[in-house]
Amino acid sequence: MDTPPVPAEKFLELAILHVNAGKPDRARVICEHALAAYPSHPAVLQLLAQLQLDAGQLEDAHRHIAASLMARPDHAPSLLVAGGVARAQGRLADAARALSQAAALAPANDKAWFELALVRQDLRDFDGAADALRQLLRVVPPRAEVEVNLGIVLQEAGRMDEAMEAYGRAYRLREDTFGRIAHALSTPSAGRLWLDLGDLHAALRNASG
């Protein structure tokens, strides 16, 4: 009597258990076994691509996430993986397209907006990065680190008053962001010079926004 094949979902369940246990190499091997049995399974391809991205196996990750998206072109989690692979490979325009699509399909996904902001910043599209960070702040509780990033890209865009508002919100949420804010403001090309750090503390406490 023939043994029934192991369902793809069982492979995925086992692989995810190993990921959660901190054993990504073992999870990757399980996904490879699953792919041998189910060569076109989009979820197996997606998980394997993510594991390969994490391991720096970029060419294999690119091949597998592209195959996954052939079956599910509008699958936001797969587009997130595709964006991560493209960014790691230096294909920033491709990364921006994939992440923009992921964010449009899943507007409540904070990772999509954050990754899109990073790629737009890499592309020196500072206004676009600011827009993505503002969308992120609409779907997550107030986060000081996001406000600092917003201040940085607004500063790079030459919008210093708005940058100070973002820095002020960050500082009021968490005063330990002060060092990062002070460092950003010292950037020669786009910053402001504060000779007295006490004045800067006061300015951040009192910044509108």
XYZ file of C-alpha atoms in Angstrom:
209
model
C 0.000 0.000 0.000
C 1.432 3.337 -1.084
C 2.125 5.924 1.597
C 0.043 9.061 0.964
C 2.118 12.126 0.161
C 2.768 14.644 2.913
C 0.531 17.694 2.278
C 2.302 20.944 1.504
C 0.619 22.525 4.513
C 2.321 20.026 6.821
C 5.714 20.956 5.386
C 4.901 24.635 5.928
C 3.693 24.063 9.473
C 6.889 22.206 10.353
C 9.096 24.822 8.680
C 7.394 27.642 10.572
C 7.848 25.751 13.848
C 11.583 25.624 13.145
C 11.659 29.330 12.251
C 9.958 30.163 15.536
C 12.437 27.926 17.347
C 15.339 29.881 15.898
C 16.377 27.176 13.425
C 16.100 28.864 10.011
C 18.595 26.514 8.345
C 16.439 23.518 9.228
C 13.337 25.381 8.070
C 15.042 26.084 4.746
C 15.823 22.391 4.253
C 12.194 21.484 4.964
C 11.025 24.055 2.399
C 13.405 22.613 -0.169
C 11.945 19.139 0.442
C 8.457 20.601 0.111
C 9.400 22.301 -3.136
C 10.639 19.001 -4.574
C 7.172 17.570 -3.958
C 5.214 20.731 -4.827
C 7.346 22.721 -7.322
C 4.788 25.479 -7.913
C 3.277 25.899 -4.462
C 3.246 29.697 -3.920
C 3.336 29.624 -0.112
C 6.299 27.230 -0.081
C 8.079 29.419 -2.620
C 7.362 32.536 -0.560
C 8.637 31.102 2.717
C 11.730 29.645 1.060
C 12.451 32.995 -0.601
C 12.191 34.788 2.759
C 14.532 32.302 4.411
C 17.001 32.636 1.543
C 16.817 36.425 1.752
C 17.579 36.233 5.469
C 20.528 33.942 4.686
C 21.875 36.242 1.954
C 21.092 33.787 -0.861
C 19.763 36.565 -3.038
C 19.711 34.940 -6.475
C 17.768 31.925 -5.205
C 15.450 34.194 -3.207
C 14.770 36.297 -6.306
C 14.005 33.217 -8.401
C 11.652 31.718 -5.861
C 9.711 34.866 -5.006
C 9.281 35.609 -8.718
C 7.795 32.123 -9.159
C 5.520 32.660 -6.162
C 4.233 35.933 -7.577
C 3.461 34.271 -10.900
C 0.747 32.364 -9.041
C -0.275 35.203 -6.693
C 0.639 38.545 -8.289
C -1.492 40.531 -5.820
C -0.340 38.787 -2.647
C 0.916 41.528 -0.345
C 3.207 39.367 1.854
C 4.929 37.986 -1.251
C 5.347 41.491 -2.628
C 6.979 42.473 0.666
C 9.492 39.650 0.230
C 10.059 40.679 -3.383
C 10.712 44.236 -2.270
C 13.194 43.067 0.338
C 15.044 40.915 -2.174
C 15.170 43.720 -4.729
C 16.497 46.188 -2.156
C 19.172 43.736 -1.022
C 20.222 43.318 -4.659
C 20.385 47.078 -5.197
C 17.386 47.120 -7.547
C 15.806 50.055 -5.774
C 13.240 51.011 -8.421
C 11.961 47.418 -8.495
C 11.870 47.398 -4.696
C 9.860 50.621 -4.617
C 7.341 49.246 -7.111
C 6.838 45.991 -5.198
C 6.529 47.721 -1.840
C 4.183 50.401 -3.195
C 1.934 47.631 -4.499
C 2.126 45.778 -1.172
C 1.186 48.935 0.745
C -1.726 49.644 -1.619
C -3.031 46.088 -1.205
C -2.551 46.027 2.575
C -2.735 49.640 3.795
C -2.801 48.564 7.451
C 0.501 46.680 7.114
C 3.057 48.753 9.002
C 6.029 46.822 7.596
C 5.016 47.668 4.026
C 5.006 51.422 4.755
C 8.256 51.286 6.731
C 10.130 49.304 4.069
C 8.742 51.587 1.362
C 9.969 54.632 3.283
C 13.469 53.148 3.535
C 13.638 52.407 -0.184
C 12.377 55.865 -1.118
C 14.996 57.337 1.193
C 17.631 55.205 -0.575
C 16.355 56.656 -3.856
C 16.620 60.168 -2.341
C 12.884 60.592 -2.813
C 12.604 62.312 0.548
C 9.089 63.660 0.032
C 7.932 60.163 -0.932
C 9.664 58.694 2.117
C 7.924 61.253 4.331
C 4.554 60.342 2.826
C 5.172 56.644 3.556
C 6.194 57.366 7.158
C 3.101 59.492 7.693
C 0.969 56.630 6.381
C 2.800 54.335 8.797
C 1.971 56.651 11.700
C -1.695 56.421 10.741
C -1.753 52.648 11.258
C 0.458 52.232 14.349
C 0.485 53.810 17.802
C 2.806 56.821 18.159
C 6.407 55.665 17.774
C 9.357 57.848 18.591
C 11.709 56.084 16.185
C 9.307 56.618 13.276
C 8.977 60.309 14.135
C 12.785 60.618 14.170
C 12.975 58.990 10.734
C 10.251 61.343 9.525
C 12.214 64.311 10.851
C 15.351 63.112 9.041
C 13.691 62.774 5.634
C 11.863 66.091 6.034
C 15.173 67.700 6.941
C 16.779 66.157 3.849
C 13.890 67.543 1.793
C 14.640 71.025 3.138
C 11.417 71.203 5.169
C 13.045 72.173 8.461
C 9.983 73.509 10.266
C 8.138 70.226 9.656
C 11.274 68.293 10.594
C 11.451 70.084 13.942
C 7.799 69.264 14.573
C 8.520 65.559 13.983
C 11.637 65.700 16.152
C 9.617 67.415 18.875
C 6.981 64.667 18.816
C 9.726 62.034 19.016
C 11.436 63.773 21.929
C 8.198 64.153 23.867
C 7.466 60.450 23.354
C 10.968 59.365 24.371
C 13.625 61.740 25.609
C 16.338 59.179 24.835
C 15.924 60.052 21.149
C 17.725 63.322 21.849
C 21.170 62.060 20.807
C 19.958 60.825 17.434
C 18.036 64.046 16.827
C 21.032 66.201 17.763
C 23.239 64.152 15.453
C 20.763 64.530 12.568
C 20.507 68.272 13.126
C 24.291 68.594 12.932
C 24.312 67.433 9.296
C 26.186 70.211 7.450
C 24.125 70.068 4.260
C 20.652 70.362 5.757
C 20.809 70.836 9.509
C 20.755 73.650 12.021
C 23.499 74.552 14.444
C 22.664 74.529 18.163
C 25.481 75.916 20.288
C 23.631 75.211 23.523
C 22.133 71.735 23.934
C 19.864 73.076 26.633
C 18.305 75.353 24.037
C 17.774 72.362 21.785
C 16.070 70.412 24.597
C 13.752 73.384 25.114
C 13.075 73.758 21.398
C 12.087 70.100 21.108
C 9.855 70.265 24.156
C 8.091 73.296 22.736
C 7.976 72.307 19.044
C 4.458 72.478 17.658
C 2.831 69.497 16.027
